[in-house]
Short mmCIF file of C-alpha atoms in Angstrom, two decimals:
data_model
loop_
_atom_site.label_atom_id
_atom_site.label_comp_id
_atom_site.label_asym_id
_atom_site.label_seq_id
_atom_site.Cartn_x
_atom_site.Cartn_y
_atom_site.Cartn_z
CA UNK Z 1 -0.02 -0.11 0.02
CA UNK Z 2 2.80 2.43 1.06
CA UNK Z 3 4.81 1.67 -1.94
CA UNK Z 4 1.78 2.16 -4.44
CA UNK Z 5 1.07 5.61 -2.57
CA UNK Z 6 5.06 6.43 -3.22
CA UNK Z 7 4.73 5.41 -6.82
CA UNK Z 8 1.47 7.25 -7.73
CA UNK Z 9 3.19 10.39 -5.99
CA UNK Z 10 6.51 9.66 -7.99
CA UNK Z 11 4.23 9.12 -11.36
CA UNK Z 12 2.31 12.25 -10.90
CA UNK Z 13 5.50 14.30 -10.43
CA UNK Z 14 7.69 12.49 -13.33
CA UNK Z 15 4.93 10.77 -15.61
CA UNK Z 16 4.39 14.43 -17.80
CA UNK Z 17 7.16 16.48 -16.22
CA UNK Z 18 8.69 16.95 -19.81
CA UNK Z 19 5.65 18.19 -20.90
CA UNK Z 20 3.53 20.88 -18.86
CA UNK Z 21 5.47 23.36 -17.44
CA UNK Z 22 5.93 26.59 -15.02
CA UNK Z 23 8.66 28.95 -15.68
CA UNK Z 24 10.77 29.36 -13.00
CA UNK Z 25 13.31 32.05 -13.67
CA UNK Z 26 12.00 34.73 -16.04
CA UNK Z 27 12.81 37.89 -17.55
CA UNK Z 28 10.37 40.46 -17.81
CA UNK Z 29 9.51 42.99 -20.89
CA UNK Z 30 11.63 43.68 -23.77
CA UNK Z 31 10.68 46.59 -26.44
CA UNK Z 32 11.93 47.08 -29.88
CA UNK Z 33 11.46 50.11 -32.46
CA UNK Z 34 12.24 50.74 -35.96
CA UNK Z 35 14.40 53.82 -36.43
CA UNK Z 36 15.98 55.59 -39.08
CA UNK Z 37 18.86 53.46 -39.47
CA UNK Z 38 17.87 50.28 -37.95
CA UNK Z 39 16.43 48.90 -34.95
CA UNK Z 40 16.42 49.70 -30.93
CA UNK Z 41 15.84 47.26 -28.53
CA UNK Z 42 15.76 47.45 -24.89
CA UNK Z 43 15.28 45.24 -21.95
CA UNK Z 44 16.32 45.18 -18.14
CA UNK Z 45 19.06 42.63 -16.81
CA UNK Z 46 16.82 41.05 -14.09
CA UNK Z 47 16.03 37.37 -13.86
CA UNK Z 48 13.12 36.76 -11.20
CA UNK Z 49 12.66 33.55 -9.44
CA UNK Z 50 8.87 33.94 -8.75
CA UNK Z 51 8.62 37.22 -6.66
CA UNK Z 52 12.17 37.37 -5.73
CA UNK Z 53 14.59 39.01 -7.74
CA UNK Z 54 16.90 36.50 -8.01
CA UNK Z 55 19.40 37.57 -10.85
CA UNK Z 56 20.55 41.15 -11.61
CA UNK Z 57 22.82 40.78 -14.56
CA UNK Z 58 21.15 38.43 -17.16
CA UNK Z 59 21.74 39.62 -20.66
CA UNK Z 60 18.43 39.25 -22.46
CA UNK Z 61 19.55 40.87 -25.72
CA UNK Z 62 21.68 38.67 -27.88
CA UNK Z 63 23.29 38.96 -31.56
CA UNK Z 64 22.16 36.28 -33.80
CA UNK Z 65 24.41 35.85 -36.94
CA UNK Z 66 25.39 38.98 -38.83
CA UNK Z 67 22.04 40.87 -39.43
CA UNK Z 68 19.88 40.01 -36.13
CA UNK Z 69 19.49 40.82 -32.83
CA UNK Z 70 16.99 39.03 -30.35
CA UNK Z 71 15.31 39.94 -27.01
CA UNK Z 72 13.88 37.41 -24.66
CA UNK Z 73 11.39 37.61 -21.89
CA UNK Z 74 9.94 34.51 -19.90
CA UNK Z 75 11.74 31.47 -18.98
CA UNK Z 76 15.54 32.18 -19.02
CA UNK Z 77 16.83 28.41 -19.51
CA UNK Z 78 14.63 28.25 -22.28
CA UNK Z 79 16.00 31.28 -23.84
CA UNK Z 80 19.49 29.62 -23.55
CA UNK Z 81 18.00 26.63 -25.02
CA UNK Z 82 16.76 28.94 -28.08
CA UNK Z 83 20.46 30.47 -28.17
CA UNK Z 84 21.80 27.04 -28.76
CA UNK Z 85 19.36 26.30 -31.74
CA UNK Z 86 19.83 29.66 -33.33
CA UNK Z 87 23.89 28.86 -32.79
CA UNK Z 88 23.44 25.73 -34.97
CA UNK Z 89 21.18 27.49 -37.37
CA UNK Z 90 23.82 30.03 -38.04
CA UNK Z 91 26.56 27.59 -37.98
CA UNK Z 92 25.05 25.78 -40.65
CA UNK Z 93 24.19 28.64 -42.62
CA UNK Z 94 28.05 29.58 -42.70
CA UNK Z 95 29.04 26.25 -43.38
CA UNK Z 96 27.20 26.58 -47.01
CA UNK Z 97 30.02 29.02 -47.37
CA UNK Z 98 28.15 30.58 -50.35
CA UNK Z 99 28.14 34.35 -49.59
CA UNK Z 100 24.35 34.02 -48.40
CA UNK Z 101 23.50 34.79 -44.98
CA UNK Z 102 20.15 34.42 -42.93
CA UNK Z 103 18.38 37.95 -42.53
CA UNK Z 104 15.97 38.80 -39.70
CA UNK Z 105 13.17 37.79 -41.82
CA UNK Z 106 14.25 34.05 -42.02
CA UNK Z 107 15.33 33.86 -38.44
CA UNK Z 108 11.83 35.22 -37.10
CA UNK Z 109 10.38 32.53 -39.35
CA UNK Z 110 12.46 29.74 -38.12
CA UNK Z 111 11.76 30.96 -34.46
CA UNK Z 112 7.99 30.82 -35.21
CA UNK Z 113 8.12 27.31 -36.68
CA UNK Z 114 10.45 26.20 -33.57
CA UNK Z 115 7.87 27.89 -31.06
CA UNK Z 116 4.65 26.25 -32.84
CA UNK Z 117 6.07 22.88 -33.20
CA UNK Z 118 6.86 22.96 -29.37
CA UNK Z 119 3.41 23.86 -28.71
CA UNK Z 120 1.99 21.23 -30.97
CA UNK Z 121 3.89 18.47 -28.83
CA UNK Z 122 2.69 20.11 -25.45
CA UNK Z 123 6.12 21.27 -24.46
CA UNK Z 124 6.37 24.89 -25.04
CA UNK Z 125 9.43 27.03 -24.65
CA UNK Z 126 8.21 29.60 -22.29
CA UNK Z 127 9.26 32.64 -23.99
CA UNK Z 128 8.15 35.79 -25.80
CA UNK Z 129 10.72 36.69 -28.27
CA UNK Z 130 11.53 40.01 -30.32
CA UNK Z 131 13.71 39.48 -33.24
CA UNK Z 132 14.98 42.65 -34.85
CA UNK Z 133 17.64 43.17 -37.89
CA UNK Z 134 18.43 45.00 -40.74
CA UNK Z 135 19.56 43.25 -44.40
CA UNK Z 136 20.59 45.01 -47.39
CA UNK Z 137 18.72 48.42 -46.24
CA UNK Z 138 15.44 46.61 -45.28
CA UNK Z 139 14.73 46.74 -41.49
CA UNK Z 140 12.63 44.26 -39.92
CA UNK Z 141 11.20 43.75 -36.50
CA UNK Z 142 9.01 40.89 -35.34
CA UNK Z 143 7.50 38.86 -32.24
CA UNK Z 144 6.80 35.39 -31.46
CA UNK Z 145 4.94 34.29 -28.42
CA UNK Z 146 5.26 31.00 -26.72
CA UNK Z 147 2.50 29.41 -28.43
CA UNK Z 148 3.53 30.69 -31.99
CA UNK Z 149 1.50 33.58 -32.58
CA UNK Z 150 3.56 35.98 -34.57
CA UNK Z 151 3.72 39.08 -36.44
CA UNK Z 152 5.98 42.24 -37.48
CA UNK Z 153 5.46 45.87 -36.95
CA UNK Z 154 7.20 49.01 -36.56
CA UNK Z 155 7.27 48.91 -32.82
CA UNK Z 156 6.72 45.61 -30.33
CA UNK Z 157 6.74 44.87 -26.79
CA UNK Z 158 6.55 41.60 -24.49
CA UNK Z 159 4.95 41.29 -21.28
CA UNK Z 160 4.06 44.25 -19.55
CA UNK Z 161 5.58 46.27 -22.20
CA UNK Z 162 2.27 45.49 -24.45
CA UNK Z 163 0.18 47.42 -21.76
CA UNK Z 164 2.59 50.16 -20.46
CA UNK Z 165 4.99 50.72 -23.35
CA UNK Z 166 3.09 50.01 -26.58
CA UNK Z 167 0.73 53.02 -26.01
CA UNK Z 168 3.72 55.18 -25.77
CA UNK Z 169 5.52 54.09 -28.63
CA UNK Z 170 2.14 54.22 -30.78
CA UNK Z 171 1.63 57.87 -29.83
CA UNK Z 172 5.13 59.02 -30.17
CA UNK Z 173 6.99 56.91 -32.94
CA UNK Z 174 7.75 58.28 -36.14
CA UNK Z 175 9.44 56.80 -39.14
CA UNK Z 176 12.51 58.97 -39.14
CA UNK Z 177 13.63 58.66 -35.57
CA UNK Z 178 17.14 59.69 -34.83
CA UNK Z 179 19.29 57.21 -32.75
CA UNK Z 180 19.18 60.00 -29.74
CA UNK Z 181 15.45 60.26 -30.10
CA UNK Z 182 15.04 56.46 -30.16
CA UNK Z 183 16.87 55.83 -26.93
CA UNK Z 184 15.15 58.64 -25.59
CA UNK Z 185 11.79 57.29 -26.48
CA UNK Z 186 12.71 53.73 -25.12
CA UNK Z 187 14.05 55.16 -21.88
CA UNK Z 188 10.94 56.89 -21.21
CA UNK Z 189 8.94 53.34 -21.72
CA UNK Z 190 11.55 51.67 -19.72
CA UNK Z 191 11.20 54.10 -16.99
CA UNK Z 192 7.29 53.66 -16.69
CA UNK Z 193 7.77 50.06 -16.71
CA UNK Z 194 10.21 50.39 -13.69
CA UNK Z 195 7.62 52.31 -11.88
CA UNK Z 196 4.77 50.11 -12.60
CA UNK Z 197 6.28 46.31 -13.30
CA UNK Z 198 7.32 44.88 -9.83
CA UNK Z 199 9.61 42.50 -11.84
CA UNK Z 200 11.44 45.36 -13.40
CA UNK Z 201 15.13 46.01 -12.18
CA UNK Z 202 16.99 49.23 -12.57
CA UNK Z 203 19.69 47.87 -14.66
CA UNK Z 204 19.24 48.08 -18.50
CA UNK Z 205 20.45 47.56 -22.03
CA UNK Z 206 19.79 48.97 -24.95
CA UNK Z 207 21.10 47.44 -28.44
CA UNK Z 208 21.27 49.04 -31.64
CA UNK Z 209 21.53 47.09 -34.96
CA UNK Z 210 22.04 48.71 -38.43
CA UNK Z 211 23.33 47.47 -41.56
CA UNK Z 212 26.92 48.34 -40.37
CA UNK Z 213 26.44 46.07 -37.36
CA UNK Z 214 25.41 45.49 -33.84
CA UNK Z 215 26.28 47.10 -30.51
CA UNK Z 216 24.76 46.24 -27.08
CA UNK Z 217 25.28 49.10 -24.77
CA UNK Z 218 26.88 48.47 -21.40
CA UNK Z 219 24.52 48.05 -18.29
CA UNK Z 220 23.24 51.35 -16.89
CA UNK Z 221 20.75 52.67 -14.98
CA UNK Z 222 17.75 55.02 -15.25
CA UNK Z 223 16.95 58.51 -13.02
CA UNK Z 224 13.78 57.96 -11.30
CA UNK Z 225 11.30 60.95 -10.13
CA UNK Z 226 9.52 60.90 -7.12
CA UNK Z 227 9.03 64.49 -6.52
CA UNK Z 228 5.55 64.42 -7.58
CA UNK Z 229 3.24 66.17 -5.13
CA UNK Z 230 1.01 63.21 -4.69
CA UNK Z 231 3.73 61.33 -3.34
CA UNK Z 232 4.68 63.82 -0.60
CA UNK Z 233 2.64 63.37 2.48
CA UNK Z 234 0.34 60.67 0.60
CA UNK Z 235 -1.97 60.04 3.40
CA UNK Z 236 -2.86 63.75 3.72
CA UNK Z 237 -6.38 63.48 2.17
CA UNK Z 238 -6.94 59.95 4.24
CA UNK Z 239 -5.52 59.92 7.78
CA UNK Z 240 -4.51 56.47 8.90
CA UNK Z 241 -4.18 55.25 5.26
CA UNK Z 242 -0.83 54.26 4.00
CA UNK O 1 -4.53 10.21 -8.41
CA UNK O 2 -5.90 13.15 -10.66
CA UNK O 3 -4.09 13.93 -13.69
CA UNK O 4 -2.04 16.70 -13.89
CA UNK O 5 -3.71 19.76 -15.85
CA UNK O 6 -1.75 21.93 -18.09
CA UNK O 7 -1.45 25.65 -16.62
CA UNK O 8 -1.34 26.84 -19.78
CA UNK O 9 -3.67 26.70 -23.05
CA UNK O 10 -2.36 25.82 -26.31
CA UNK O 11 -5.01 27.92 -27.76
CA UNK O 12 -5.51 31.75 -27.94
CA UNK O 13 -8.00 34.05 -29.65
CA UNK O 14 -6.49 36.66 -31.86
CA UNK O 15 -9.80 37.90 -33.03
CA UNK O 16 -11.00 39.46 -36.42
CA UNK O 17 -13.84 39.36 -38.62
CA UNK O 18 -13.63 38.00 -42.11
CA UNK O 19 -16.63 38.31 -44.87
CA UNK O 20 -16.96 37.07 -48.47
CA UNK O 21 -19.64 37.82 -51.25
CA UNK O 22 -20.12 35.65 -54.16
CA UNK O 23 -21.52 37.58 -57.25
CA UNK O 24 -22.49 36.41 -60.95
CA UNK O 25 -19.13 37.10 -62.09
CA UNK O 26 -17.22 38.34 -59.10
CA UNK O 27 -16.15 37.47 -55.78
CA UNK O 28 -15.56 39.90 -52.65
CA UNK O 29 -13.18 38.85 -49.93
CA UNK O 30 -12.62 41.00 -46.95
CA UNK O 31 -11.14 41.03 -43.49
CA UNK O 32 -10.14 43.66 -40.73
CA UNK O 33 -6.41 43.72 -40.02
CA UNK O 34 -6.48 43.91 -36.29
CA UNK O 35 -4.84 41.03 -34.47
CA UNK O 36 -5.65 40.89 -30.55
CA UNK O 37 -5.02 38.86 -27.43
CA UNK O 38 -7.07 39.28 -24.40
CA UNK O 39 -7.85 42.96 -24.15
CA UNK O 40 -4.63 44.16 -26.00
CA UNK O 41 -4.12 44.98 -29.22
CA UNK O 42 -0.91 43.29 -30.71
CA UNK O 43 -0.82 44.79 -34.20
CA UNK O 44 -3.27 47.04 -35.98
CA UNK O 45 -1.60 46.19 -39.45
CA UNK O 46 -1.78 42.03 -40.15
CA UNK O 47 -3.58 40.46 -43.07
CA UNK O 48 -6.02 37.72 -42.49
CA UNK O 49 -6.33 36.90 -46.38
CA UNK O 50 -4.03 34.31 -48.35
CA UNK O 51 -4.10 33.69 -51.83
CA UNK O 52 -4.04 30.01 -52.05
CA UNK O 53 -4.42 29.97 -55.95
CA UNK O 54 -4.92 32.41 -58.96
CA UNK O 55 -8.86 32.39 -58.33
CA UNK O 56 -9.00 30.96 -54.27
CA UNK O 57 -8.50 33.37 -51.67
CA UNK O 58 -8.87 32.46 -47.92
CA UNK O 59 -9.64 34.54 -45.36
CA UNK O 60 -9.45 33.44 -41.63
CA UNK O 61 -9.98 34.45 -38.09
CA UNK O 62 -9.11 32.61 -34.81
CA UNK O 63 -5.86 31.59 -33.28
CA UNK O 64 -3.28 33.09 -35.99
CA UNK O 65 -0.57 30.60 -35.40
CA UNK O 66 -3.04 27.87 -36.43
CA UNK O 67 -4.16 29.98 -39.42
CA UNK O 68 -0.58 30.60 -40.52
CA UNK O 69 0.27 26.83 -40.24
CA UNK O 70 -3.01 26.04 -42.09
CA UNK O 71 -2.27 28.83 -44.88
CA UNK O 72 1.36 27.24 -45.18
CA UNK O 73 -0.10 23.58 -45.39
CA UNK O 74 -2.69 24.36 -48.24
CA UNK O 75 -0.26 26.62 -50.23
CA UNK O 76 2.28 23.75 -50.19
CA UNK O 77 -0.22 21.02 -51.28
CA UNK O 78 -1.22 23.33 -54.02
CA UNK O 79 2.40 23.65 -55.24
CA UNK O 80 2.48 20.08 -55.18
CA UNK O 81 -0.83 20.10 -57.28
CA UNK O 82 0.75 22.41 -59.76
CA UNK O 83 3.78 20.27 -60.26
CA UNK O 84 1.57 17.17 -60.90
CA UNK O 85 -1.43 18.57 -62.68
CA UNK O 86 0.48 21.36 -64.64
CA UNK O 87 -2.57 23.62 -63.94
CA UNK O 88 -4.32 25.66 -60.88
CA UNK O 89 -6.61 24.40 -58.44
CA UNK O 90 -9.87 25.24 -59.06
CA UNK O 91 -11.84 26.92 -56.34
CA UNK O 92 -14.13 23.92 -55.45
CA UNK O 93 -11.30 21.67 -55.57
CA UNK O 94 -9.71 23.97 -52.79
CA UNK O 95 -12.69 23.85 -50.95
CA UNK O 96 -12.60 20.19 -50.39
CA UNK O 97 -8.97 20.28 -49.63
CA UNK O 98 -9.44 22.64 -46.87
CA UNK O 99 -12.19 20.41 -45.40
CA UNK O 100 -10.13 17.46 -45.37
CA UNK O 101 -6.83 19.24 -44.05
CA UNK O 102 -9.18 20.81 -41.13
CA UNK O 103 -10.70 17.06 -40.60
CA UNK O 104 -7.06 15.78 -40.46
CA UNK O 105 -6.54 17.39 -37.24
CA UNK O 106 -10.35 16.63 -35.72
CA UNK O 107 -8.59 15.57 -32.56
CA UNK O 108 -6.62 18.60 -31.86
CA UNK O 109 -8.19 21.22 -34.28
CA UNK O 110 -6.62 24.35 -36.07
CA UNK O 111 -8.39 26.95 -34.04
CA UNK O 112 -9.38 28.82 -37.40
CA UNK O 113 -12.49 29.67 -38.82
CA UNK O 114 -12.48 30.07 -42.66
CA UNK O 115 -13.98 31.84 -45.44
CA UNK O 116 -12.73 30.77 -48.78
CA UNK O 117 -13.73 32.95 -52.09
CA UNK O 118 -12.95 32.86 -55.67
CA UNK O 119 -14.16 32.21 -59.31
CA UNK O 120 -14.90 28.65 -60.22
CA UNK O 121 -13.95 27.37 -63.53
CA UNK O 122 -17.03 28.87 -65.20
CA UNK O 123 -15.95 32.20 -64.07
CA UNK O 124 -18.89 32.57 -61.40
CA UNK O 125 -18.39 33.64 -57.87
CA UNK O 126 -18.03 30.88 -55.29
CA UNK O 127 -17.70 31.43 -51.29
CA UNK O 128 -17.45 28.41 -48.95
CA UNK O 129 -17.81 28.71 -45.48
CA UNK O 130 -16.31 26.52 -42.66
CA UNK O 131 -16.39 25.58 -39.06
CA UNK O 132 -12.97 24.64 -37.10
CA UNK O 133 -13.25 21.00 -37.97
CA UNK O 134 -14.24 21.31 -41.82
CA UNK O 135 -17.88 21.01 -42.17
CA UNK O 136 -18.51 23.38 -45.09
CA UNK O 137 -20.89 24.56 -47.45
CA UNK O 138 -21.04 26.64 -50.65
CA UNK O 139 -23.04 29.77 -50.10
CA UNK O 140 -25.79 31.36 -52.25
CA UNK O 141 -24.76 33.70 -55.09
CA UNK O 142 -26.02 37.32 -54.58
CA UNK O 143 -27.79 39.44 -57.69
CA UNK O 144 -25.86 42.54 -56.12
CA UNK O 145 -23.69 44.46 -58.60
CA UNK O 146 -19.98 44.13 -57.62
CA UNK O 147 -19.81 48.09 -56.72
CA UNK O 148 -23.08 47.50 -54.36
CA UNK O 149 -21.38 44.43 -52.67
CA UNK O 150 -18.19 46.04 -51.94
CA UNK O 151 -20.31 48.94 -50.53
CA UNK O 152 -22.15 46.58 -48.54
CA UNK O 153 -18.96 44.96 -47.19
CA UNK O 154 -17.71 48.28 -45.98
CA UNK O 155 -20.91 49.13 -43.99
CA UNK O 156 -20.74 45.75 -42.48
CA UNK O 157 -17.29 46.42 -41.25
CA UNK O 158 -18.22 49.98 -39.97
CA UNK O 159 -21.17 48.41 -37.96
CA UNK O 160 -18.84 45.33 -36.66
CA UNK O 161 -16.29 47.80 -35.57
CA UNK O 162 -18.83 49.74 -33.25
CA UNK O 163 -19.82 46.54 -31.41
CA UNK O 164 -17.14 44.14 -31.37
CA UNK O 165 -14.01 45.28 -29.29
CA UNK O 166 -11.75 42.74 -31.77
CA UNK O 167 -12.53 44.21 -34.91
CA UNK O 168 -11.31 47.77 -36.33
CA UNK O 169 -8.13 49.59 -37.35
CA UNK O 170 -8.72 49.00 -41.13
CA UNK O 171 -10.20 46.25 -43.42
CA UNK O 172 -8.54 44.73 -46.40
CA UNK O 173 -10.71 43.96 -49.33
CA UNK O 174 -9.92 41.78 -52.39
CA UNK O 175 -12.16 41.78 -55.32
CA UNK O 176 -12.04 38.87 -57.79
CA UNK O 177 -13.21 39.15 -61.34
CA UNK O 178 -12.71 38.27 -65.16
CA UNK O 179 -10.47 41.34 -65.34
CA UNK O 180 -8.32 40.06 -62.36
CA UNK O 181 -7.42 41.12 -58.74
CA UNK O 182 -8.26 44.56 -57.05
CA UNK O 183 -7.18 45.25 -53.61
CA UNK O 184 -8.75 48.12 -51.29
CA UNK O 185 -8.05 49.15 -48.13
CA UNK O 186 -10.66 51.38 -45.78
CA UNK O 187 -9.60 52.94 -42.29
CA UNK O 188 -12.02 51.63 -39.25
CA UNK O 189 -11.83 53.04 -35.89
CA UNK O 190 -9.19 52.30 -33.77
CA UNK O 191 -10.68 52.23 -30.16
#
């Protein structure tokens, strides 16, 4: 009797453990925009373990081949596996040695197929990915979710970024943003996320990809502003409140 | 001893409205361009219409990842058909193929709600409507003129946009007739 109980509890934790998943260490929003010379993407460096901010130096923006940049939110270990898949993809592409190289549109399509096929097997990679790049002068910015929903647009965001950053981007984005204007716009969004998303940390990177190449900035912090009148003596209108 | 249940759903509803009207010698296929998830708008500029053959256009709403996979399966099957038969598939033939493809996944369906529009081999308009698992029928042909039908479509979308939160942004209209294909876009409310 005891052994069958052990068996059933063992079974229920091991039986389907390769399929149904929960995320453990997660990254929060990534935001991306097209600008005059290419793509700009921003993400903070936090890796949360549930409600604990466990890791504060997680790089969630990575280069893919010559022409693309990937940003990921969601389960960090699944992102690392995706980077391994992409590494192999780019390696095989290079080994053809035919002067051709995969552009951002192709990489985005590949990722979409990977995510959708894992979803079909009930074993998803728990990520929302943003893929951006420039090839032969054409800028590309796309998004893929963990169940394979994908699209491209001039501005994309994952997770909380959809709710807090996209409205700002939709209002203030223009076709011919300069690099400085683009960074300012992204910082405005990241600051908003920092105020309102509890999993955000104040240490971020901004990546830029153009026809010439890719640069990912050194980590830095944003200035925050708490001097709003409403934050001084917050309980003045309701004594006893907090 | 209960079976572990998934805490995520393999499906999502990305919303949208698709319409097709068959006329005596034309066919109008239209769909809005909004893609949503939950209460958020993902993008205002996504096409739900796919050209499967010269005279067969499919508009699909539902779960976008499944819609895209379905479009890819049908497109590649059409390419194989062309290689084997040295001609394009007729719209009624494509209609049957779509039905079979959907039923093939009867026990893990494509969450796609499709409308197939085009011209049959006699040049008459034909429209087929489907459910998610492949039940389909050929719809009646309207006596309206092409211009009247296009106007009706625009009116319908304006109405749908007022009341359905998942419909709006803009509508993409494809008009097929003996002369060829025409594409029109109309802006819709973005709220």
